[in-house]
Amino acid sequence: MRIVVQEAPFDFGAEAQAFASGHTDMGAIVTFTGVVRDIAGDRLERMVIEHYPGMTQKALEGIAEEALSRWNLGDVLVIHRYGDLRPGDMIMMVATAAPHRKDAFEAAEYLMDYLKSRAPFWKQEFTSDGGQWVASKDEDEDALGRW
Amino acid sequence: MRIVVQEAPFDFGAEAQAFASGHTDMGAIVTFTGVVRDIAGDRLERMVIEHYPGMTQKALEGIAEEALSRWNLGDVLVIHRYGDLRPGDMIMMVATAAPHRKDAFEAAEYLMDYLKSRAPFWKQEFTSDGGQWVASKDEDEDALGRW
Amino acid sequence: MAITVLYFAWVRERIGLPRETVETEATSVAELVAELRAREERYAVAFTDISALRVALDQELSDFDAGLEGVREVAFFPPMTGG
Amino acid sequence: MAITVLYFAWVRERIGLPRETVETEATSVAELVAELRAREERYAVAFTDISALRVALDQELSDFDAGLEGVREVAFFPPMTGG
């Protein structure tokens, strides 16, 4: 298990390659990457992600440990950024390694669902009009009901 | 949509990075990678994947087009190898880009389920005793019932 | 007792500071919230709708009915929006 | 008519060749299979259990009841095991 909370960008290709290469005893590797959408004509200028330093690492570790206990997994990787991001920037990634694809997929979806609503991050979007806190979605809270 | 059927290894990290970087208008990127499991003490020496050259590309395109029509997706990538593989080698990968994570995950799982049972590949495992064709699993056929 | 109280996102903005030390005899989160609301308008505004808030005690998610015995750090914030 | 018949995986191994041209008047896949089975023991063995086989007509998955009108390439193989 590796949990990284950092302000700096991360190298998705290198992280994905290193994770997969480090788990050749596992048949299935799944990655998820979240990106600040860069849409032509969109008014979004930047995004700022606030977090709760004392809690973030612990919360992510708790979520990852729960995934490791629920599925047959070899390993879990979570990287999440905070601070200033621009459209097109990668916000975060998770990766799972499992003997079978069903476990790798389900665990990755579980990590994402919990990370969305249970890890202490708050997104604020800035346009030329100023900042707007991103509201949580009912569907994100509902998604936890699956597990 | 990009579909690649090749004997040569592929560079997972570079492919994943290029795919994600090429779709910054999408918020969610999912990748799946299948690996020849390299387990200490396992008798597997190599795997040979046979395919049906005239049909493979077409079958994969059909599966990818179906995914693009069923989910809100920006793009799909499928890379599948054939020929000789060793334990630890990557067999294949898929990647999906979508505005939302649910579509990206579901489409990737759909691609994998259909690719397992509807694309013309056959795996043969070799140990010091010789070759053994991998049997299809009922659960792989059953998985198609989800969609 | 002295408790460190942290505020995040728009709770922090409405109250106007990220953290403070609060002297309180509150035995539950709900009692602490009532004390804070009574202080000043900006607190009353931030805590208007408790159902729109979340609370963590010593960096673990908790709820507004929870007791404060032994708790050293209380954090208030809106629902998380990570990922 | 002349049809190209392809065999893959253990079907190819049992029959002992990857492809052949077959002169046939069969109007369905089932009739073609019956003709092949009647030829030689190795064909009879390969086609013993049709439920363990799949068929593609002109590189599209099909089934054993399908007609052969206009079909130029028939492929027989076990269930696929890709991914």
Short mmCIF file of C-alpha atoms in Angstrom, two decimals:
data_model
loop_
_atom_site.label_atom_id
_atom_site.label_comp_id
_atom_site.label_asym_id
_atom_site.label_seq_id
_atom_site.Cartn_x
_atom_site.Cartn_y
_atom_site.Cartn_z
CA MET A 1 0.00 0.00 0.00
CA ARG A 2 1.30 3.43 -0.94
CA ILE A 3 -0.60 6.64 -0.13
CA VAL A 4 0.75 9.95 -1.36
CA VAL A 5 -0.76 13.38 -0.62
CA GLN A 6 1.19 16.12 -2.34
CA GLU A 7 0.94 19.55 -3.90
CA ALA A 8 3.28 18.76 -6.80
CA PRO A 9 2.14 17.14 -10.05
CA PHE A 10 2.72 13.38 -10.38
CA ASP A 11 3.89 11.45 -13.42
CA PHE A 12 0.89 9.23 -14.24
CA GLY A 13 2.63 7.12 -16.90
CA ALA A 14 5.65 6.45 -14.70
CA GLU A 15 3.49 5.69 -11.64
CA ALA A 16 1.23 3.34 -13.63
CA GLN A 17 4.22 1.56 -15.17
CA ALA A 18 6.03 1.21 -11.82
CA PHE A 19 2.89 -0.08 -10.09
CA ALA A 20 2.15 -2.65 -12.80
CA SER A 21 5.79 -3.77 -13.11
CA GLY A 22 6.03 -4.18 -9.36
CA HIS A 23 3.16 -6.69 -9.27
CA THR A 24 3.80 -9.27 -11.94
CA ASP A 25 2.42 -11.95 -9.60
CA MET A 26 -0.99 -10.29 -10.12
CA GLY A 27 -2.92 -10.86 -13.34
CA ALA A 28 -5.03 -7.71 -13.26
CA ILE A 29 -4.06 -4.05 -12.84
CA VAL A 30 -6.65 -1.25 -12.84
CA THR A 31 -5.91 2.47 -12.70
CA PHE A 32 -8.24 5.44 -12.37
CA THR A 33 -7.12 9.01 -13.02
CA GLY A 34 -9.10 12.17 -12.28
CA VAL A 35 -8.44 15.19 -14.46
CA VAL A 36 -9.49 18.87 -14.19
CA ARG A 37 -11.57 18.98 -17.35
CA ASP A 38 -10.14 21.31 -19.98
CA ILE A 39 -13.10 22.24 -22.15
CA ALA A 40 -12.82 24.85 -24.92
CA GLY A 41 -14.93 27.90 -24.04
CA ASP A 42 -15.33 26.76 -20.42
CA ARG A 43 -15.03 29.58 -17.89
CA LEU A 44 -12.95 27.55 -15.42
CA GLU A 45 -9.57 29.22 -14.93
CA ARG A 46 -8.22 27.15 -12.08
CA MET A 47 -9.17 24.85 -9.26
CA VAL A 48 -7.91 24.98 -5.69
CA ILE A 49 -8.08 21.88 -3.54
CA GLU A 50 -8.06 22.39 0.22
CA HIS A 51 -7.42 19.47 2.56
CA TYR A 52 -7.06 18.65 6.25
CA PRO A 53 -3.37 17.80 6.59
CA GLY A 54 -3.59 15.92 9.88
CA MET A 55 -6.45 13.75 8.70
CA THR A 56 -5.97 13.21 4.95
CA GLN A 57 -3.24 10.57 5.01
CA LYS A 58 -4.98 8.65 7.81
CA ALA A 59 -8.36 8.76 6.05
CA LEU A 60 -6.88 7.51 2.77
CA GLU A 61 -5.00 4.74 4.58
CA GLY A 62 -8.23 3.68 6.27
CA ILE A 63 -10.06 3.51 2.95
CA ALA A 64 -7.20 1.57 1.32
CA GLU A 65 -7.00 -0.87 4.23
CA GLU A 66 -10.73 -1.50 4.01
CA ALA A 67 -10.36 -2.27 0.28
CA LEU A 68 -7.46 -4.66 1.01
CA SER A 69 -9.60 -6.48 3.56
CA ARG A 70 -12.71 -6.73 1.36
CA TRP A 71 -11.14 -7.90 -1.90
CA ASN A 72 -8.42 -10.32 -2.90
CA LEU A 73 -5.82 -7.66 -3.70
CA GLY A 74 -2.07 -7.61 -3.96
CA ASP A 75 -1.64 -3.87 -3.57
CA VAL A 76 -3.23 -0.43 -3.65
CA LEU A 77 -1.79 2.94 -4.69
CA VAL A 78 -3.46 6.31 -4.03
CA ILE A 79 -1.99 9.67 -5.08
CA HIS A 80 -4.00 12.84 -4.43
CA ARG A 81 -2.93 16.43 -5.03
CA TYR A 82 -3.95 19.58 -3.23
CA GLY A 83 -3.39 23.27 -3.91
CA ASP A 84 -3.60 25.04 -7.27
CA LEU A 85 -4.57 23.08 -10.37
CA ARG A 86 -5.22 24.18 -13.94
CA PRO A 87 -7.58 22.70 -16.54
CA GLY A 88 -5.97 19.57 -17.96
CA ASP A 89 -4.02 18.83 -14.75
CA MET A 90 -4.35 15.43 -13.13
CA ILE A 91 -5.92 15.66 -9.68
CA MET A 92 -5.39 12.15 -8.42
CA MET A 93 -4.98 8.49 -9.30
CA VAL A 94 -5.66 5.13 -7.73
CA ALA A 95 -4.29 1.76 -8.83
CA THR A 96 -5.19 -1.77 -7.76
CA ALA A 97 -3.45 -5.09 -8.41
CA ALA A 98 -5.33 -8.38 -8.05
CA PRO A 99 -5.15 -11.97 -9.23
CA HIS A 100 -8.50 -11.50 -11.02
CA ARG A 101 -10.05 -8.58 -12.86
CA LYS A 102 -13.30 -8.47 -10.90
CA ASP A 103 -11.45 -7.72 -7.65
CA ALA A 104 -9.20 -5.13 -9.29
CA PHE A 105 -12.16 -3.26 -10.83
CA GLU A 106 -14.43 -3.40 -7.79
CA ALA A 107 -11.70 -2.30 -5.40
CA ALA A 108 -10.78 0.65 -7.65
CA GLU A 109 -14.43 1.74 -7.79
CA TYR A 110 -14.73 1.36 -4.02
CA LEU A 111 -11.61 3.48 -3.47
CA MET A 112 -13.00 6.19 -5.75
CA ASP A 113 -16.44 6.18 -4.15
CA TYR A 114 -15.00 6.56 -0.65
CA LEU A 115 -12.30 8.99 -1.68
CA LYS A 116 -15.00 11.26 -3.19
CA SER A 117 -17.08 11.51 -0.02
CA ARG A 118 -14.95 10.40 2.92
CA ALA A 119 -11.48 11.85 2.38
CA PRO A 120 -11.08 15.45 3.60
CA PHE A 121 -10.64 17.32 0.32
CA TRP A 122 -12.68 20.33 -0.84
CA LYS A 123 -12.60 21.67 -4.36
CA GLN A 124 -13.06 25.32 -5.23
CA GLU A 125 -13.45 26.37 -8.87
CA PHE A 126 -12.33 29.82 -10.03
CA THR A 127 -13.66 31.73 -13.00
CA SER A 128 -13.18 35.42 -13.77
CA ASP A 129 -16.14 35.98 -11.39
CA GLY A 130 -14.26 34.47 -8.41
CA GLY A 131 -14.34 31.21 -6.49
CA GLN A 132 -17.17 28.75 -6.04
CA TRP A 133 -17.00 25.73 -3.73
CA VAL A 134 -17.92 22.52 -5.55
CA ALA A 135 -21.09 21.08 -3.99
CA SER A 136 -21.15 17.41 -3.06
CA LYS A 137 -23.56 15.37 -5.16
CA ASP A 138 -26.31 13.18 -3.78
CA GLU A 139 -25.25 10.52 -6.27
CA ASP A 140 -21.76 10.43 -4.71
CA GLU A 141 -23.24 9.82 -1.26
CA ASP A 142 -25.65 7.26 -2.76
CA ALA A 143 -22.74 5.45 -4.45
CA LEU A 144 -21.51 4.36 -0.99
CA GLY A 145 -24.69 2.31 -0.59
CA ARG A 146 -23.34 -0.21 -3.11
CA TRP A 147 -20.64 -1.45 -0.75
CA MET B 1 -10.79 4.80 -30.95
CA ARG B 2 -7.49 2.99 -31.37
CA ILE B 3 -7.26 -0.81 -31.67
CA VAL B 4 -3.84 -2.44 -31.84
CA VAL B 5 -3.19 -6.16 -32.32
CA GLN B 6 0.51 -6.91 -32.26
CA GLU B 7 3.13 -9.50 -31.39
CA ALA B 8 5.59 -7.00 -29.91
CA PRO B 9 5.48 -5.82 -26.29
CA PHE B 10 3.83 -2.46 -25.64
CA ASP B 11 4.94 0.29 -23.26
CA PHE B 12 2.09 0.44 -20.74
CA GLY B 13 3.27 3.59 -18.95
CA ALA B 14 3.79 5.50 -22.19
CA GLU B 15 0.45 4.33 -23.61
CA ALA B 16 -1.43 5.19 -20.41
CA GLN B 17 0.23 8.62 -20.25
CA ALA B 18 -0.41 9.39 -23.93
CA PHE B 19 -4.04 8.28 -23.67
CA ALA B 20 -4.71 10.37 -20.54
CA SER B 21 -2.84 13.43 -21.85
CA GLY B 22 -4.76 13.25 -25.11
CA HIS B 23 -8.13 13.55 -23.38
CA THR B 24 -7.92 16.44 -20.94
CA ASP B 25 -11.51 17.36 -21.84
CA MET B 26 -12.51 14.15 -20.02
CA GLY B 27 -12.54 14.03 -16.22
CA ALA B 28 -12.12 10.27 -15.79
CA ILE B 29 -9.56 7.87 -17.25
CA VAL B 30 -9.61 4.12 -16.47
CA THR B 31 -7.04 1.58 -17.59
CA PHE B 32 -6.98 -2.19 -17.25
CA THR B 33 -3.86 -4.27 -17.86
CA GLY B 34 -3.67 -8.06 -18.08
CA VAL B 35 -0.41 -9.70 -17.03
CA VAL B 36 0.92 -13.27 -17.39
CA ARG B 37 1.16 -14.02 -13.70
CA ASP B 38 4.71 -14.60 -12.53
CA ILE B 39 4.39 -16.69 -9.38
CA ALA B 40 7.43 -18.11 -7.60
CA GLY B 41 7.42 -21.90 -7.88
CA ASP B 42 4.72 -21.87 -10.57
CA ARG B 43 5.34 -24.37 -13.36
CA LEU B 44 4.31 -21.97 -16.14
CA GLU B 45 7.27 -21.40 -18.48
CA ARG B 46 5.55 -19.46 -21.23
CA MET B 47 2.20 -18.67 -22.79
CA VAL B 48 1.38 -18.67 -26.49
CA ILE B 49 -1.59 -16.67 -27.71
CA GLU B 50 -3.09 -17.71 -31.03
CA HIS B 51 -5.51 -15.43 -32.85
CA TYR B 52 -7.55 -15.23 -36.05
CA PRO B 53 -5.81 -12.45 -37.98
CA GLY B 54 -8.65 -11.65 -40.39
CA MET B 55 -11.20 -11.39 -37.62
CA THR B 56 -9.38 -10.02 -34.55
CA GLN B 57 -9.17 -6.34 -35.47
CA LYS B 58 -12.79 -6.30 -36.69
CA ALA B 59 -14.09 -8.08 -33.57
CA LEU B 60 -12.24 -5.65 -31.26
CA GLU B 61 -13.51 -2.66 -33.24
CA GLY B 62 -17.05 -3.98 -32.96
CA ILE B 63 -16.72 -4.35 -29.18
CA ALA B 64 -15.20 -0.86 -28.84
CA GLU B 65 -17.92 0.70 -31.04
CA GLU B 66 -20.60 -0.94 -28.92
CA ALA B 67 -18.99 0.53 -25.77
CA LEU B 68 -18.86 3.98 -27.38
CA SER B 69 -22.55 3.76 -28.22
CA ARG B 70 -23.63 2.51 -24.78
CA TRP B 71 -21.72 4.92 -22.54
CA ASN B 72 -20.88 8.60 -22.59
CA LEU B 73 -17.25 8.13 -23.62
CA GLY B 74 -14.65 10.33 -25.23
CA ASP B 75 -12.38 7.54 -26.42
CA VAL B 76 -11.38 3.90 -26.16
CA LEU B 77 -7.97 2.23 -26.54
CA VAL B 78 -7.40 -1.53 -26.87
CA ILE B 79 -3.98 -3.16 -27.25
CA HIS B 80 -3.76 -6.97 -27.38
CA ARG B 81 -0.67 -9.08 -28.01
CA TYR B 82 -0.38 -12.51 -29.60
CA GLY B 83 2.48 -15.00 -29.92
CA ASP B 84 4.99 -15.94 -27.23
CA LEU B 85 4.74 -14.39 -23.78
CA ARG B 86 6.69 -15.03 -20.57
CA PRO B 87 5.57 -14.78 -16.95
CA GLY B 88 5.46 -11.11 -15.99
CA ASP B 89 4.74 -9.95 -19.57
CA MET B 90 1.75 -7.73 -20.21
CA ILE B 91 -0.82 -9.42 -22.44
CA MET B 92 -3.13 -6.53 -23.17
CA MET B 93 -4.57 -3.25 -21.98
CA VAL B 94 -7.72 -1.24 -22.43
CA ALA B 95 -8.28 2.42 -21.56
CA THR B 96 -11.42 4.51 -21.46
CA ALA B 97 -11.92 8.29 -21.17
CA ALA B 98 -15.24 9.73 -20.02
CA PRO B 99 -16.64 12.91 -18.47
CA HIS B 100 -17.67 10.87 -15.39
CA ARG B 101 -16.09 7.97 -13.54
CA LYS B 102 -19.10 5.63 -13.69
CA ASP B 103 -19.04 5.57 -17.49
CA ALA B 104 -15.27 5.12 -17.62
CA PHE B 105 -15.37 2.16 -15.19
CA GLU B 106 -18.40 0.44 -16.67
CA ALA B 107 -17.13 0.75 -20.24
CA ALA B 108 -13.72 -0.67 -19.26
CA GLU B 109 -15.39 -3.65 -17.55
CA TYR B 110 -17.64 -4.17 -20.57
CA LEU B 111 -14.64 -4.12 -22.91
CA MET B 112 -12.85 -6.69 -20.74
CA ASP B 113 -15.88 -8.99 -20.46
CA TYR B 114 -16.43 -9.04 -24.22
CA LEU B 115 -12.75 -9.21 -25.06
CA LYS B 116 -12.45 -12.32 -22.84
CA SER B 117 -15.19 -14.30 -24.58
CA ARG B 118 -15.90 -12.68 -27.96
CA ALA B 119 -12.53 -11.71 -29.42
CA PRO B 120 -10.75 -14.55 -31.28
CA PHE B 121 -7.79 -15.21 -28.99
CA TRP B 122 -6.81 -18.57 -27.53
CA LYS B 123 -4.24 -19.00 -24.78
CA GLN B 124 -1.99 -22.01 -24.43
CA GLU B 125 0.13 -22.45 -21.31
CA PHE B 126 3.42 -24.32 -21.45
CA THR B 127 5.12 -26.10 -18.58
CA SER B 128 7.97 -28.61 -18.77
CA ASP B 129 5.21 -31.18 -19.48
CA GLY B 130 4.12 -29.43 -22.68
CA GLY B 131 1.24 -27.24 -23.73
CA GLN B 132 -2.29 -26.99 -22.34
CA TRP B 133 -5.06 -24.88 -23.87
CA VAL B 134 -6.65 -22.58 -21.32
CA ALA B 135 -10.30 -23.56 -20.88
CA SER B 136 -12.93 -20.84 -21.02
CA LYS B 137 -14.68 -20.26 -17.70
CA ASP B 138 -18.43 -20.35 -17.18
CA GLU B 139 -18.08 -17.19 -15.11
CA ASP B 140 -16.61 -15.36 -18.12
CA GLU B 141 -19.61 -16.32 -20.25
CA ASP B 142 -21.93 -15.44 -17.36
CA ALA B 143 -20.27 -12.01 -17.04
CA LEU B 144 -21.78 -11.02 -20.41
CA GLY B 145 -25.24 -11.32 -18.87
CA ARG B 146 -24.62 -8.10 -16.92
CA TRP B 147 -24.73 -5.96 -20.04
CA MET C 1 -11.06 22.43 28.88
CA ALA C 2 -9.23 23.80 25.82
CA ILE C 3 -10.10 22.30 22.45
CA THR C 4 -8.54 23.12 19.09
CA VAL C 5 -11.32 23.85 16.61
CA LEU C 6 -10.59 23.75 12.87
CA TYR C 7 -12.70 25.05 10.00
CA PHE C 8 -12.38 24.12 6.33
CA ALA C 9 -13.69 25.33 2.96
CA TRP C 10 -16.72 27.65 3.18
CA VAL C 11 -17.03 27.10 6.93
CA ARG C 12 -13.55 28.58 7.27
CA GLU C 13 -14.50 31.47 4.99
CA ARG C 14 -17.72 32.28 6.85
CA ILE C 15 -16.10 32.17 10.26
CA GLY C 16 -13.07 33.98 8.94
CA LEU C 17 -10.33 31.87 10.46
CA PRO C 18 -8.88 28.38 9.92
CA ARG C 19 -8.38 27.38 13.56
CA GLU C 20 -8.79 28.62 17.10
CA THR C 21 -8.51 27.38 20.64
CA VAL C 22 -11.85 27.28 22.44
CA GLU C 23 -12.32 27.14 26.20
CA THR C 24 -15.48 25.14 26.75
CA GLU C 25 -17.32 22.87 29.16
CA ALA C 26 -19.41 21.36 26.31
CA THR C 27 -19.79 17.58 26.67
CA SER C 28 -20.97 16.93 23.12
CA VAL C 29 -20.38 18.31 19.62
CA ALA C 30 -23.95 19.62 19.62
CA GLU C 31 -23.28 21.59 22.81
CA LEU C 32 -20.06 23.01 21.37
CA VAL C 33 -21.95 24.08 18.23
CA ALA C 34 -24.62 25.78 20.39
CA GLU C 35 -21.90 27.71 22.25
CA LEU C 36 -20.23 28.79 19.03
CA ARG C 37 -23.53 29.88 17.45
CA ALA C 38 -24.29 32.03 20.48
CA ARG C 39 -20.95 33.85 20.15
CA GLU C 40 -21.32 35.95 17.03
CA GLU C 41 -23.35 36.31 13.87
CA ARG C 42 -20.61 34.77 11.65
CA TYR C 43 -20.71 31.56 13.72
CA ALA C 44 -24.52 31.52 13.67
CA VAL C 45 -24.39 31.84 9.87
CA ALA C 46 -21.78 29.11 9.44
CA PHE C 47 -23.72 26.69 11.65
CA THR C 48 -27.23 27.56 10.35
CA ASP C 49 -27.81 24.18 8.76
CA ILE C 50 -26.02 21.38 10.61
CA SER C 51 -27.19 18.82 8.03
CA ALA C 52 -24.92 20.60 5.49
CA LEU C 53 -21.88 20.08 7.74
CA ARG C 54 -19.60 17.26 8.75
CA VAL C 55 -17.49 16.94 11.89
CA ALA C 56 -14.26 15.11 12.68
CA LEU C 57 -13.04 14.41 16.23
CA ASP C 58 -9.29 14.00 16.57
CA GLN C 59 -9.13 13.53 12.80
CA GLU C 60 -11.77 10.80 12.55
CA LEU C 61 -15.18 11.41 10.99
CA SER C 62 -17.84 11.52 13.68
CA ASP C 63 -21.30 13.03 14.20
CA PHE C 64 -22.95 15.89 16.05
CA ASP C 65 -24.31 13.66 18.84
CA ALA C 66 -20.84 12.42 19.78
CA GLY C 67 -19.35 13.20 23.17
CA LEU C 68 -16.22 15.31 23.61
CA GLU C 69 -14.56 13.47 26.47
CA GLY C 70 -10.83 13.28 25.83
CA VAL C 71 -11.17 15.00 22.46
CA ARG C 72 -8.45 17.54 21.68
CA GLU C 73 -9.25 18.56 18.09
CA VAL C 74 -12.66 19.19 16.52
CA ALA C 75 -12.99 20.03 12.81
CA PHE C 76 -16.07 21.38 11.03
CA PHE C 77 -16.40 21.32 7.25
CA PRO C 78 -18.86 20.83 4.37
CA PRO C 79 -19.29 17.40 2.73
CA MET C 80 -16.03 16.35 1.08
CA THR C 81 -15.50 16.68 -2.65
CA GLY C 82 -12.29 14.79 -3.35
CA GLY C 83 -11.38 12.48 -6.19
CA MET D 1 -18.95 -24.46 -54.16
CA ALA D 2 -15.47 -23.93 -52.68
CA ILE D 3 -15.28 -22.67 -49.09
CA THR D 4 -12.15 -21.82 -47.13
CA VAL D 5 -12.33 -23.61 -43.76
CA LEU D 6 -10.09 -22.45 -40.89
CA TYR D 7 -9.30 -24.23 -37.62
CA PHE D 8 -7.86 -22.65 -34.47
CA ALA D 9 -6.39 -23.79 -31.15
CA TRP D 10 -7.11 -27.44 -30.25
CA VAL D 11 -9.46 -27.84 -33.24
CA ARG D 12 -6.49 -27.04 -35.48
CA GLU D 13 -4.31 -29.49 -33.55
CA ARG D 14 -6.84 -32.35 -33.73
CA ILE D 15 -7.52 -31.91 -37.42
CA GLY D 16 -3.84 -31.36 -38.08
CA LEU D 17 -4.01 -28.32 -40.34
CA PRO D 18 -4.85 -24.62 -39.99
CA ARG D 19 -6.87 -24.15 -43.17
CA GLU D 20 -8.13 -26.00 -46.23
CA THR D 21 -10.41 -25.45 -49.20
CA VAL D 22 -13.50 -27.64 -49.09
CA GLU D 23 -15.73 -28.46 -52.07
CA THR D 24 -19.23 -28.82 -50.66
CA GLU D 25 -22.91 -28.49 -51.44
CA ALA D 26 -23.77 -28.02 -47.73
CA THR D 27 -26.39 -25.31 -47.22
CA SER D 28 -25.81 -24.85 -43.47
CA VAL D 29 -22.93 -25.00 -41.01
CA ALA D 30 -24.50 -28.14 -39.50
CA GLU D 31 -24.45 -29.88 -42.90
CA LEU D 32 -20.84 -28.87 -43.45
CA VAL D 33 -19.91 -30.28 -40.05
CA ALA D 34 -21.71 -33.55 -40.90
CA GLU D 35 -19.72 -33.81 -44.14
CA LEU D 36 -16.43 -33.14 -42.37
CA ARG D 37 -17.17 -35.66 -39.59
CA ALA D 38 -17.87 -38.32 -42.20
CA ARG D 39 -14.49 -37.80 -43.86
CA GLU D 40 -11.97 -39.13 -41.36
CA GLU D 41 -11.55 -40.03 -37.72
CA ARG D 42 -9.60 -36.84 -36.87
CA TYR D 43 -12.54 -34.71 -38.06
CA ALA D 44 -15.01 -36.90 -36.17
CA VAL D 45 -12.90 -36.41 -33.02
CA ALA D 46 -12.58 -32.64 -33.46
CA PHE D 47 -16.33 -32.24 -33.97
CA THR D 48 -17.48 -34.75 -31.32
CA ASP D 49 -19.07 -32.12 -29.08
CA ILE D 50 -20.43 -29.19 -31.06
CA SER D 51 -21.42 -27.40 -27.85
CA ALA D 52 -17.68 -27.06 -27.07
CA LEU D 53 -17.11 -25.25 -30.38
CA ARG D 54 -17.75 -21.83 -31.88
CA VAL D 55 -18.10 -20.92 -35.55
CA ALA D 56 -17.44 -17.72 -37.49
CA LEU D 57 -18.77 -17.06 -41.01
CA ASP D 58 -16.74 -14.58 -43.04
CA GLN D 59 -15.08 -13.47 -39.78
CA GLU D 60 -18.27 -12.80 -37.85
CA LEU D 61 -19.37 -15.00 -34.95
CA SER D 62 -22.35 -17.12 -35.98
CA ASP D 63 -23.97 -20.42 -35.01
CA PHE D 64 -24.28 -23.97 -36.28
CA ASP D 65 -27.82 -23.49 -37.62
CA ALA D 66 -26.73 -20.64 -39.90
CA GLY D 67 -26.98 -20.99 -43.69
CA LEU D 68 -23.90 -20.90 -45.94
CA GLU D 69 -25.30 -18.96 -48.89
CA GLY D 70 -22.68 -16.52 -50.11
CA VAL D 71 -20.25 -17.51 -47.34
CA ARG D 72 -16.60 -17.80 -48.42
CA GLU D 73 -14.80 -18.46 -45.12
CA VAL D 74 -15.88 -20.68 -42.25
CA ALA D 75 -13.80 -20.90 -39.05
CA PHE D 76 -14.15 -23.46 -36.24
CA PHE D 77 -12.58 -22.96 -32.83
CA PRO D 78 -13.05 -23.49 -29.09
CA PRO D 79 -14.53 -20.72 -26.89
CA MET D 80 -12.23 -17.74 -26.89
CA THR D 81 -9.87 -17.04 -23.99
CA GLY D 82 -8.56 -13.53 -24.62
CA GLY D 83 -7.93 -10.68 -22.23
#
